[in-house]
Amino acid sequence: MPETYVNPAMWDEKFDSFSNKERYDFVMETLQQPLTPKFVEELDLGFCIGEVLDELNTNNLVENALELIQKFKYHQSELYKEEYPFFDYFLVEYYLFQKEPEKLEEALSRFKIDPEKGIEPLLSIMDMLIYYGYIDTLQNLIDQTYLVVRDSEEIIGGAQYDFAQIIFHNLVNKIYNQTNNGSHVDWNFINSEISKYGYDHKKMRDISDKHLMSPIQGGEEFEKNFRNNRIEIFESLMWSFCIYMYTEKNMNFICSANLWNGIITFLEGPKSKHNKKQPAEIYFDISKHSLEHYISGLYGGIMSLRQAKAIAILWGLTYFYDFLISKKLISNSIFNKAKRSIEYVKNAYIQTYQRSLWKYNFVHRWKIPDSISYEEFESEAKIFAESIKIQIPLNCEPENDFGEL
């Protein structure tokens, strides 16, 4: 075997001197060699493979990325188990887009076995499963990881509450279905399920009694409560939005509640310094600049794991303002201004992130918003779906670390 594959320093020197194209070929060739565990460890091969995948991902070279991951998984299976989160995250994105549930399950399997190692990408994956409507898959994922996440000393930040909230919203959805259909609600079952996640079933009864059977409507009473009892009115608004999205757009409460939380975080930002007793008309008045600022902050940089959430909230805003106008909670002028602002920011993202749009095609698995035509929706869906074909070849020239002199 050539000395390159037994001498980590020599391998690393070559890797650093190569162009991106040469690095890809070099790594693919390396993975086929009978490497010793000592060589793999001293080299930090997983990191180098991750660098190559990142470049392939940036250039949208999806087939090359899939080939790299499969070769890594096959030839260095033990190392792959240690490095899995970044690689399996890419596979999850791809299999969700391609509607390949069996391959999706395989890509999720290592997150189920070792969720602590991949908690940040796992939380983002849970968002994607929500947006694509894979509720059963999501439920199974939570069932197999919740206790490990809850009891972990390595995970900081209360990630278990994200898990619990998903279960909570799904159970409220089931209560709504049963109540709305005139069926008996099995409160003993509800209590046994929700208590596993630290919730009191009395809260669910309260939601059922107060909010699920009497969706909110605009008028003097709403405006008065909006000014004087913001917390309670927001709870009523959230459940009304969930019911609207479920009955009109067949969207699970989990997804609509997820969108609601992101939208309200946006609305609260620019309003936080203002009078809390402001009317709804002012509160829901948004500008394209404030929206652009919020979404760009949420979207983050190239390594961000919140990009799907940012796109979901941006596209979800259209449904939110359709809901507000349908309930007569805002005027036509505020609605039209919001619609223009949302479309402006949407178009900016479509133009800026042309190669990445396929990763967010869940927005076209949702039903068409009331304020968007079928033709417009389908035209945009085609742009998203075909974005996977927009590729940039890998650079064949080595990069100069010092730039041009």
XYZ file of C-alpha atoms in Angstrom:
405
model
C 0.000 0.000 0.000
C 1.373 3.477 -0.850
C 2.996 5.306 2.057
C 0.368 8.050 1.776
C -2.188 5.703 3.343
C -0.027 4.798 6.336
C 1.534 8.195 7.039
C -1.078 10.694 8.352
C 1.249 13.694 7.986
C 1.925 12.891 4.338
C -1.789 12.335 3.655
C -2.720 15.590 5.354
C -0.093 17.547 3.426
C -1.449 16.238 0.147
C -5.050 16.930 1.143
C -4.240 20.540 2.064
C -2.442 21.144 -1.234
C -5.239 19.783 -3.430
C -8.082 21.567 -5.170
C -11.634 20.753 -4.083
C -12.018 18.336 -7.001
C -8.752 16.606 -6.124
C -9.774 16.401 -2.464
C -12.984 14.628 -3.406
C -11.156 12.106 -5.591
C -8.450 11.654 -2.948
C -10.944 10.954 -0.160
C -12.932 8.546 -2.341
C -9.718 6.662 -3.134
C -8.633 6.712 0.517
C -11.887 5.150 1.687
C -11.206 2.098 -0.481
C -7.859 1.435 1.204
C -7.379 -1.010 4.126
C -6.648 1.786 6.582
C -5.425 0.998 10.074
C -7.411 2.309 13.086
C -4.307 4.222 14.207
C -4.037 5.993 10.851
C -7.736 6.905 10.857
C -7.555 8.295 14.391
C -4.345 10.291 13.947
C -5.569 11.749 10.669
C -9.043 12.711 11.950
C -10.431 11.258 8.751
C -14.041 11.968 9.709
C -13.352 15.707 9.826
C -11.687 15.634 6.398
C -14.615 13.739 4.881
C -16.951 16.294 6.464
C -15.032 19.108 4.769
C -15.485 17.437 1.394
C -19.201 16.834 2.007
C -19.629 20.481 2.985
C -18.117 21.574 -0.339
C -20.314 19.145 -2.282
C -23.367 20.361 -0.381
C -22.523 24.009 -1.075
C -22.172 23.288 -4.795
C -25.354 21.164 -4.802
C -23.495 18.115 -6.110
C -26.041 15.799 -4.561
C -25.130 12.575 -6.382
C -21.471 12.980 -5.444
C -22.454 13.657 -1.842
C -24.601 10.517 -1.709
C -21.787 8.450 -3.203
C -19.317 9.833 -0.645
C -21.629 9.099 2.283
C -22.385 5.567 1.146
C -18.700 4.795 0.631
C -17.851 6.254 4.049
C -20.602 4.216 5.689
C -19.542 0.997 3.951
C -15.746 1.173 4.309
C -15.493 2.905 7.700
C -18.668 1.819 9.470
C -17.358 2.294 13.021
C -16.040 5.776 12.282
C -19.335 6.623 10.579
C -21.212 5.802 13.791
C -19.039 8.359 15.585
C -19.427 11.045 12.932
C -22.993 10.280 11.793
C -24.986 13.477 12.620
C -23.689 15.737 9.826
C -23.850 12.977 7.198
C -27.218 11.512 8.168
C -28.689 15.020 8.372
C -27.951 15.441 4.673
C -29.545 12.053 3.946
C -32.681 13.015 5.878
C -33.015 16.219 3.833
C -32.637 14.264 0.612
C -34.969 11.365 1.440
C -37.690 13.725 2.653
C -37.490 15.608 -0.630
C -37.493 12.365 -2.631
C -40.379 10.823 -0.631
C -38.392 7.712 0.293
C -39.698 6.742 3.760
C -37.773 3.450 4.066
C -34.423 5.101 3.387
C -35.469 7.943 5.683
C -35.958 5.450 8.526
C -32.447 4.095 8.003
C -30.996 7.609 8.094
C -32.844 8.265 11.367
C -31.718 5.016 12.998
C -28.446 6.355 14.420
C -30.204 9.386 15.912
C -32.468 6.935 17.749
C -29.501 4.933 19.037
C -27.333 7.892 20.084
C -29.388 11.113 20.223
C -26.946 12.860 22.565
C -24.241 12.958 19.912
C -26.535 14.640 17.399
C -28.990 16.670 19.477
C -28.716 19.918 17.474
C -29.274 18.316 14.055
C -31.904 16.064 15.659
C -33.959 19.084 16.733
C -33.742 20.486 13.205
C -34.721 17.093 11.763
C -37.768 17.076 14.027
C -38.762 20.431 12.510
C -38.393 19.005 9.008
C -40.511 15.966 9.869
C -43.149 18.373 11.194
C -43.125 20.506 8.047
C -43.267 17.490 5.722
C -46.111 15.998 7.768
C -44.310 12.804 8.842
C -46.164 12.717 12.157
C -45.976 8.951 12.784
C -42.245 8.961 12.035
C -41.818 11.903 14.388
C -43.807 10.189 17.134
C -41.657 7.066 16.831
C -38.476 9.147 16.932
C -39.590 10.891 20.123
C -40.717 7.631 21.727
C -37.228 6.193 21.268
C -35.173 9.233 22.272
C -37.125 11.284 24.829
C -35.952 9.560 28.013
C -32.309 9.621 26.908
C -32.550 13.331 26.102
C -34.457 14.151 29.290
C -31.984 12.361 31.564
C -28.807 13.369 29.734
C -26.127 15.313 31.595
C -24.453 16.233 28.309
C -27.384 18.077 26.732
C -27.842 21.658 27.909
C -30.821 23.863 27.131
C -33.932 21.857 27.937
C -34.243 20.042 24.610
C -36.719 17.637 26.212
C -39.282 20.448 26.316
C -39.247 20.627 22.516
C -40.064 16.916 22.462
C -42.813 17.280 25.066
C -44.432 20.228 23.289
C -44.788 18.179 20.109
C -46.588 15.404 21.990
C -48.776 17.997 23.714
C -49.904 19.629 20.468
C -50.563 16.259 18.845
C -52.780 15.175 21.751
C -54.715 18.455 21.601
C -55.253 17.743 17.898
C -56.697 14.330 18.803
C -58.946 15.883 21.460
C -60.233 18.369 18.876
C -60.973 15.554 16.424
C -62.844 13.493 18.982
C -64.800 16.432 20.378
C -65.643 17.836 16.957
C -66.847 14.422 15.762
C -68.995 13.915 18.832
C -66.805 11.048 20.035
C -65.921 10.303 23.635
C -62.579 11.738 24.756
C -60.613 9.121 26.689
C -59.211 11.410 29.351
C -57.579 8.520 31.197
C -55.519 7.758 28.091
C -54.756 11.452 27.574
C -53.619 11.781 31.182
C -51.394 8.700 31.037
C -49.756 9.907 27.816
C -49.189 13.539 28.702
C -47.954 12.835 32.236
C -44.942 11.051 30.711
C -43.823 14.421 29.401
C -44.390 16.510 32.514
C -47.757 18.037 31.588
C -50.924 18.126 33.679
C -54.011 16.842 31.870
C -56.040 19.604 33.563
C -54.399 22.085 31.209
C -55.631 20.043 28.264
C -59.167 19.985 29.657
C -58.971 23.743 30.058
C -57.886 24.160 26.423
C -60.680 21.855 25.286
C -63.333 23.719 27.277
C -62.183 27.257 26.460
C -60.687 27.226 22.986
C -61.405 24.202 20.804
C -65.136 24.597 20.289
C -65.365 28.378 19.960
C -62.762 29.711 17.491
C -62.074 33.409 17.778
C -63.760 36.115 15.687
C -63.041 39.814 15.285
C -65.156 42.569 16.767
C -65.319 44.909 19.738
C -64.924 42.139 22.310
C -61.817 40.804 20.579
C -60.279 44.272 20.330
C -60.959 44.968 23.985
C -59.374 41.681 25.063
C -56.443 42.188 22.707
C -55.631 45.481 24.411
C -56.238 44.400 27.990
C -55.691 40.646 28.200
C -52.977 39.861 25.669
C -51.829 36.527 27.152
C -55.282 34.950 27.158
C -56.227 36.304 23.748
C -52.994 34.957 22.273
C -53.806 31.483 23.560
C -57.237 31.706 21.934
C -55.654 32.998 18.734
C -53.130 30.177 18.600
C -55.719 27.430 18.933
C -57.991 29.185 16.447
C -55.088 29.311 13.993
C -54.405 25.599 14.570
C -58.067 24.764 13.960
C -58.135 26.927 10.820
C -55.023 25.247 9.403
C -56.327 21.791 10.276
C -59.832 22.206 8.871
C -58.920 24.355 5.859
C -55.427 23.078 4.974
C -55.260 19.636 6.603
C -52.205 20.673 8.638
C -51.571 18.955 11.973
C -51.658 21.111 15.114
C -47.971 20.287 15.640
C -47.000 22.135 12.463
C -49.345 25.104 12.839
C -48.276 25.586 16.483
C -44.636 25.462 15.366
C -45.335 28.159 12.765
C -47.307 30.201 15.296
C -44.414 30.276 17.774
C -41.982 31.518 15.138
C -44.404 34.116 13.797
C -45.232 35.526 17.230
C -41.517 35.709 18.069
C -41.135 37.859 14.956
C -44.124 40.066 15.767
C -43.038 40.542 19.372
C -39.551 41.680 18.362
C -40.282 45.059 16.773
C -43.305 45.592 19.043
C -41.628 44.871 22.380
C -40.647 48.472 23.048
C -44.090 49.779 22.207
C -47.264 50.102 24.225
C -48.574 46.661 25.143
C -52.113 48.018 24.865
C -51.748 48.768 21.164
C -54.675 47.599 18.980
C -54.450 44.493 16.816
C -54.339 46.627 13.680
C -50.998 48.093 14.761
C -49.620 44.893 16.273
C -50.070 42.904 13.049
C -48.714 45.673 10.811
C -45.369 44.466 9.418
C -42.763 45.897 7.065
C -40.558 44.100 4.583
C -37.442 45.410 6.346
C -38.366 44.055 9.790
C -39.358 40.724 8.231
C -36.165 40.496 6.205
C -34.101 41.230 9.328
C -35.859 38.532 11.369
C -35.719 35.811 8.706
C -32.062 36.468 7.855
C -31.138 36.218 11.532
C -33.022 32.951 11.852
C -31.689 31.530 8.580
C -28.103 32.131 9.669
C -24.950 31.175 7.803
C -24.107 28.207 5.637
C -23.611 25.876 8.622
C -26.830 26.919 10.347
C -29.310 24.200 11.260
C -32.262 26.607 11.428
C -32.680 27.286 7.737
C -35.714 25.016 7.324
C -37.428 26.766 10.241
C -36.717 30.181 8.720
C -38.243 29.188 5.377
C -41.225 27.525 7.066
C -42.012 30.679 9.037
C -41.572 32.938 6.007
C -43.912 30.836 3.855
C -46.189 30.176 6.839
C -46.823 33.896 7.248
C -49.035 33.846 4.155
C -51.363 31.346 5.853
C -51.252 33.364 9.062
C -52.434 36.574 7.381
C -55.048 34.634 5.410
C -56.302 33.421 8.790
C -56.347 36.931 10.280
C -58.315 38.424 7.398
C -60.739 35.480 7.305
C -61.588 36.097 10.969
C -61.856 39.869 10.390
C -59.032 40.531 12.848
C -57.227 42.985 10.542
C -58.189 45.417 7.793
C -57.647 44.877 4.086
C -54.927 47.536 4.053
C -52.879 45.763 6.750
C -53.441 42.435 4.992
C -52.312 43.780 1.619
C -49.251 45.464 3.107
C -48.272 42.220 4.849
C -48.787 40.262 1.649
C -46.479 42.622 -0.268
C -43.823 42.396 2.460
C -43.959 38.598 2.555
C -43.745 38.302 -1.230
C -40.793 40.705 -1.317
C -38.777 38.635 1.169
C -39.845 35.339 -0.417
C -38.624 36.492 -3.822
C -35.329 37.648 -2.313
C -34.725 34.194 -0.841
C -35.728 32.405 -4.029
C -33.193 34.489 -5.959
C -30.417 34.252 -3.361
C -30.617 30.566 -2.469
C -31.495 29.044 -5.828
C -29.458 25.859 -5.327
C -30.886 25.117 -1.858
C -34.606 25.482 -2.527
C -35.245 21.744 -2.963
C -34.411 21.253 0.724
C -37.425 23.381 1.650
C -39.950 21.949 -0.783
C -42.158 21.019 2.171
C -43.854 24.396 1.662
C -45.391 22.919 -1.488
C -46.580 19.791 0.317
C -48.898 22.155 2.198
C -52.240 23.054 0.641
C -52.404 26.231 -1.422
C -52.954 29.434 0.612
C -56.224 31.249 -0.033
C -54.447 34.390 -1.228
C -52.226 32.632 -3.803
C -53.438 31.310 -7.149
C -53.006 27.709 -8.226
C -50.823 28.811 -11.153
C -48.526 30.859 -8.915
C -48.234 28.048 -6.372
C -47.423 25.400 -8.993
C -44.936 27.652 -10.770
C -43.055 28.233 -7.528
C -43.208 24.518 -6.652
C -41.534 23.716 -9.971
C -38.717 26.179 -9.226
C -38.115 24.528 -5.846
C -38.196 20.975 -7.219
C -35.874 21.697 -10.135
C -33.346 23.574 -7.996
C -31.679 20.235 -7.202
C -30.378 20.271 -10.791
C -28.538 23.594 -10.364
C -24.937 22.570 -9.721
C -21.492 24.123 -9.633
C -18.524 21.881 -10.522
C -15.833 21.542 -7.882
C -12.882 23.886 -8.261
C -9.991 22.179 -10.067
C -7.426 24.754 -8.940
C -5.865 24.685 -5.450
C -6.920 27.614 -3.293
C -4.289 30.182 -2.342
C -4.553 30.714 1.414
C -2.804 34.075 1.110
C -4.924 35.454 -1.705
C -3.503 37.381 -4.633
C -0.528 39.624 -3.941
